[in-house]
Coordinates of C-alpha atoms in Angstrom, one line a residue:
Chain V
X96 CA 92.4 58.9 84.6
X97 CA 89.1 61.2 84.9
X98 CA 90.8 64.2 84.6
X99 CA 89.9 65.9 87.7
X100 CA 93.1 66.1 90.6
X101 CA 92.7 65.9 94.4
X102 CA 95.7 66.8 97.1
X103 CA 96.6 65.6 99.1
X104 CA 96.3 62.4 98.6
X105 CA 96.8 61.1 101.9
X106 CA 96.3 63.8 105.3
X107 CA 97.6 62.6 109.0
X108 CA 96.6 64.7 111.5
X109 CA 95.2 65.6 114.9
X110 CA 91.8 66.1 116.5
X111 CA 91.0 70.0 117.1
X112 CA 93.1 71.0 113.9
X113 CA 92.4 72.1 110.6
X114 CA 92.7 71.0 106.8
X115 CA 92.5 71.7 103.5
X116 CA 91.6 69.4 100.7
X117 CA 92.1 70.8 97.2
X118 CA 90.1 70.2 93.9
X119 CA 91.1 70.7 89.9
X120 CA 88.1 69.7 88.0
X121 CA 88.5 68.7 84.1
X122 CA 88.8 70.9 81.5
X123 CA 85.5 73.4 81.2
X124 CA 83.6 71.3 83.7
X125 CA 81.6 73.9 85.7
X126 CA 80.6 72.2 88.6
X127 CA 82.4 70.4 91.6
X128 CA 80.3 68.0 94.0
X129 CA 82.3 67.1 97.2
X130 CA 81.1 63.5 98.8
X131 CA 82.6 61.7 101.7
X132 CA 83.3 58.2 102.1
X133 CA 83.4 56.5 105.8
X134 CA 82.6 52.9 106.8
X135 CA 79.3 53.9 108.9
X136 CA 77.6 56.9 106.3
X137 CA 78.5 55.3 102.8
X138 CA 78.9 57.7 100.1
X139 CA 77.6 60.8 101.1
X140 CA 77.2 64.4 99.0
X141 CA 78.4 67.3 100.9
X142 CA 78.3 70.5 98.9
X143 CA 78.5 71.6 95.3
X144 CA 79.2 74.9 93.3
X145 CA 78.7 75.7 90.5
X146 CA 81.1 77.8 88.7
X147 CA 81.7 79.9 91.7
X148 CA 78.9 79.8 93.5
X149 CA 77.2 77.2 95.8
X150 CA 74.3 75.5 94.2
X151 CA 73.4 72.9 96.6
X152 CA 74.3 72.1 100.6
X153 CA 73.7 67.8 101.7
X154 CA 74.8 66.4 105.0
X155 CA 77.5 69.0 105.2
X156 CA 78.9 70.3 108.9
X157 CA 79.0 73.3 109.8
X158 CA 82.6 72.9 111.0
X159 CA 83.1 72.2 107.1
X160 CA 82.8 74.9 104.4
X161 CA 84.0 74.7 100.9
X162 CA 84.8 77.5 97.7
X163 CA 85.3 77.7 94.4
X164 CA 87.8 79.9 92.6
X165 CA 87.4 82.1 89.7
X166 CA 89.6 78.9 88.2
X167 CA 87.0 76.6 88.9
X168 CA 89.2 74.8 91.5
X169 CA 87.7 73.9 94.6
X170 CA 89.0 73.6 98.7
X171 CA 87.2 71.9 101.4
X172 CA 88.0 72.8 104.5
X173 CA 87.5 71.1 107.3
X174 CA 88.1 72.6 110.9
X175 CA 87.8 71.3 114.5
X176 CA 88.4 67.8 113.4
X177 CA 86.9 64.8 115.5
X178 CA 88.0 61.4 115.1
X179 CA 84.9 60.5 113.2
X180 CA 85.9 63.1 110.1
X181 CA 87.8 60.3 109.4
X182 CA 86.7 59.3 105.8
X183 CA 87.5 59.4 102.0
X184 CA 86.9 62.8 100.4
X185 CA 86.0 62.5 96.6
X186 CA 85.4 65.8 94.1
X187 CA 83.8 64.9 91.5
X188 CA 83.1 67.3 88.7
X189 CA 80.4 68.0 85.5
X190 CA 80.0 70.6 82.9
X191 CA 76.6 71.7 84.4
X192 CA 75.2 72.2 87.7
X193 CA 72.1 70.2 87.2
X194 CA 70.7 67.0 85.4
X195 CA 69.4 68.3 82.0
X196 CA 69.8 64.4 80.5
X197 CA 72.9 64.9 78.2
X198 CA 75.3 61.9 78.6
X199 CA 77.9 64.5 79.4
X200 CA 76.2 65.3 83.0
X201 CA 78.2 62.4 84.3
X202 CA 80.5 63.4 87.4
X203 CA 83.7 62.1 87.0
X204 CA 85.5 61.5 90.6
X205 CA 88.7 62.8 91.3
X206 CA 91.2 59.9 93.2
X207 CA 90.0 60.8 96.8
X208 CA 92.1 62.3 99.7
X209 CA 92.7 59.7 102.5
X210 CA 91.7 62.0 105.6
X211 CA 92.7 60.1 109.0
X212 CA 92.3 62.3 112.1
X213 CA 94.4 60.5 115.4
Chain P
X159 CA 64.1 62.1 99.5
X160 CA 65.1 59.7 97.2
X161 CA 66.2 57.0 98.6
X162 CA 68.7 53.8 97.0
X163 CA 69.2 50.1 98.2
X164 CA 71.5 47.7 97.7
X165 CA 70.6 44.5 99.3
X166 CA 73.3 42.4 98.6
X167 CA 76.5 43.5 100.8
X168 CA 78.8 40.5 99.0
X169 CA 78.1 38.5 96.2
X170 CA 81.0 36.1 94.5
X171 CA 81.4 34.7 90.5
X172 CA 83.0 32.6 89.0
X173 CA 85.8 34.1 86.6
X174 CA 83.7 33.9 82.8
X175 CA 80.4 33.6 84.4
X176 CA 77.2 35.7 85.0
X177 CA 76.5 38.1 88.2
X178 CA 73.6 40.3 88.8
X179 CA 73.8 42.8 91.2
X180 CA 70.5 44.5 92.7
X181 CA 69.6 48.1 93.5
X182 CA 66.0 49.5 94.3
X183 CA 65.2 53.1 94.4
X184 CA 62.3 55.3 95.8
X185 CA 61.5 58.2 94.4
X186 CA 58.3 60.3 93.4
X187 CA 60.0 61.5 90.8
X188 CA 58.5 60.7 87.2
X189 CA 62.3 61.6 85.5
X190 CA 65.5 61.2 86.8
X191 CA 69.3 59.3 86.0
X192 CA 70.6 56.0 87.7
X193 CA 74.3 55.3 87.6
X194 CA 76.3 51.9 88.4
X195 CA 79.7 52.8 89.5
X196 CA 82.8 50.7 90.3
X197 CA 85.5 51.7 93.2
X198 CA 88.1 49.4 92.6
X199 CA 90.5 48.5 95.5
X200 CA 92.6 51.9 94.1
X201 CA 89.4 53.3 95.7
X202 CA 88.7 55.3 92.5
X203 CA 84.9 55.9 91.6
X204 CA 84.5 54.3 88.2
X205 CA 81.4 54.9 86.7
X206 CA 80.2 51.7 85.0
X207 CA 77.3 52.7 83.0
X208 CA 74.1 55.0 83.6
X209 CA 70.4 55.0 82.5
X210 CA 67.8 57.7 81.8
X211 CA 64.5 57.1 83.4
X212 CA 62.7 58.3 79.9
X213 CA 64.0 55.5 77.9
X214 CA 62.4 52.1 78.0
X215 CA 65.2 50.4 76.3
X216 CA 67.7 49.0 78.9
X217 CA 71.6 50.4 79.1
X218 CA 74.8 48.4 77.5
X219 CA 78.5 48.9 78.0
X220 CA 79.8 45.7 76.7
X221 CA 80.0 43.1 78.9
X222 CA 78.1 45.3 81.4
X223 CA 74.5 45.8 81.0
X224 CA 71.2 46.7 83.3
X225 CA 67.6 45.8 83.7
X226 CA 65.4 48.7 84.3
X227 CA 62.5 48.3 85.5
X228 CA 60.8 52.1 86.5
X229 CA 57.2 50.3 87.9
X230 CA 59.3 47.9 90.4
X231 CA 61.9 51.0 90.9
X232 CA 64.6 48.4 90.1
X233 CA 67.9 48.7 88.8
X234 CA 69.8 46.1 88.4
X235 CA 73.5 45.4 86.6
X236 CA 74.4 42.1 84.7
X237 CA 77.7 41.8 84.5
X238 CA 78.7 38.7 82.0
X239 CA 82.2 36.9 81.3
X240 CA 83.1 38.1 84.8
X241 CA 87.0 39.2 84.9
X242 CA 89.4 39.1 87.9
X243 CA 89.3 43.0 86.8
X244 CA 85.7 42.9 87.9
X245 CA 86.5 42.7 91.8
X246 CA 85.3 45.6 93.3
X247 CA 82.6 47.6 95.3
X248 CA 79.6 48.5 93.0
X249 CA 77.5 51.3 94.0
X250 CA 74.1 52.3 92.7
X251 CA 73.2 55.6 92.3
X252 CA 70.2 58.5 91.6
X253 CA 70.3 61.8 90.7
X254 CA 67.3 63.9 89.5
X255 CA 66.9 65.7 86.9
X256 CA 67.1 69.7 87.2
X257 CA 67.2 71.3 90.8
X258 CA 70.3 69.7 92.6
X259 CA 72.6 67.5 90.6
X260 CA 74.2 65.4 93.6
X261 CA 74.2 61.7 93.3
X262 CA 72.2 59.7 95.7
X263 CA 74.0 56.8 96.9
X264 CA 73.0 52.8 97.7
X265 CA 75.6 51.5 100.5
X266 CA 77.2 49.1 97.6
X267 CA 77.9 45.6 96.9
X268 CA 81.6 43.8 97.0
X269 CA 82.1 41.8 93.9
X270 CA 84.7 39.2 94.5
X271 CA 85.8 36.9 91.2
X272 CA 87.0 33.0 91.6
X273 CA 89.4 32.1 89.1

């Protein structure tokens, strides 16, 4: 167990809607990183704050946006849903925003929400 | 942009032997992190063990261990005694030091393990 908690774990739902994916990191980490998973992309970073504010943006749509509560827990939503938003969603979390080269910059991953769009 | 490959999209071992599993990187960054991690068919993201681009001496975690080599931009993971546990995707990954912390990852390998 990493210590950081995703819900749902599993989401069913319909093109054109809109979800919600939540994120506890571990205990004093700062920083959540949200990354897909989907057979075509790979592993791919979406967005990260950093203790309430966004710090960095990847390959993120615009139909997606994410925040990060004044209790460090995270949401991603994700609107307007195609087919191919179909994917693993992982939040991973870190004490610090940024590699400084202490071993505890690792991310740990959260268990992933199983997003299936139909 | 930093780039990661991972050549190899299956590789197979036999339970108690020796696997290597390959990852090149391109970068033109002088410092920066690589991480091995494991997803398991639970699908959580394991990580496995990581290495700092500073340090010459190559990374151990036990049976687990990697072969840096910063000149070739190659990172590869010896994984000896192979378990059944072992069976999983392994994926390589960057992540630069300073500016944005986001891992960078290779498209991973599948690890199967004969008994």
């Amino acid at each position: 167990d990493s210590g950081v908690t995703q819900t749902p774990k599993h989401l069913i739902t319909a093109t054109g809607q809109r979800v919600t994916l939540r994120c506890s990191p571990r205990s004093g980490d700062l920083s959540v990183y949200w990354y897909q998973q989907s057979l075509d992309q790979g592993l791919q970073f979406l967005i990260q704050y950093y203790n309430g504010e966004e710090r960095a943006k990847g390959n993120i749509l615009e139909r997606f946006s994410a925040q990060q509560f004044p209790d460090l827990h995270s949401e991603l939503n994700l609107s307007s849903l195609e087919l191919g938003d179909s994917a693993l969603y992982f939040c991973a979390s870190s004490p610090r925003s940024e590699g400084t080269g202490s071993a505890t910059d690792t991310q740990y991953f959260g268990p992933g929400t199983r997003l299936t769009v139909l | 942009a930093q780039t990661v490959t991972q050549s190899q999209p299956e590789m197979s071992v036999q339970e108690a032997e020796t696997v290597t599993l390959s990852c090149t990187y391109d970068t033109s960054e002088s410092d920066y992190y690589l991480f091995w991690y494991k997803q398991p068919p639970s699908r959580q993201m394991i990580l496995v063990i990581r290495q700092e681009a500073y340090k010459q001496q190559n990374a151990t975690e036990n049976r687990f261990s990697v072969n840096f080599q910063k000149a070739a931009k190659s990172f590869s993971l010896k994984i000896s005694d192979s378990q059944l546990g072992d069976a999983a995707m392994y994926f390589c990954a960057y992540r630069s030091v300073g500016s944005q912390g986001n891992l960078i990852f290779g498209k991973g390998t599948k690890l199967s393990v004969k008994p």
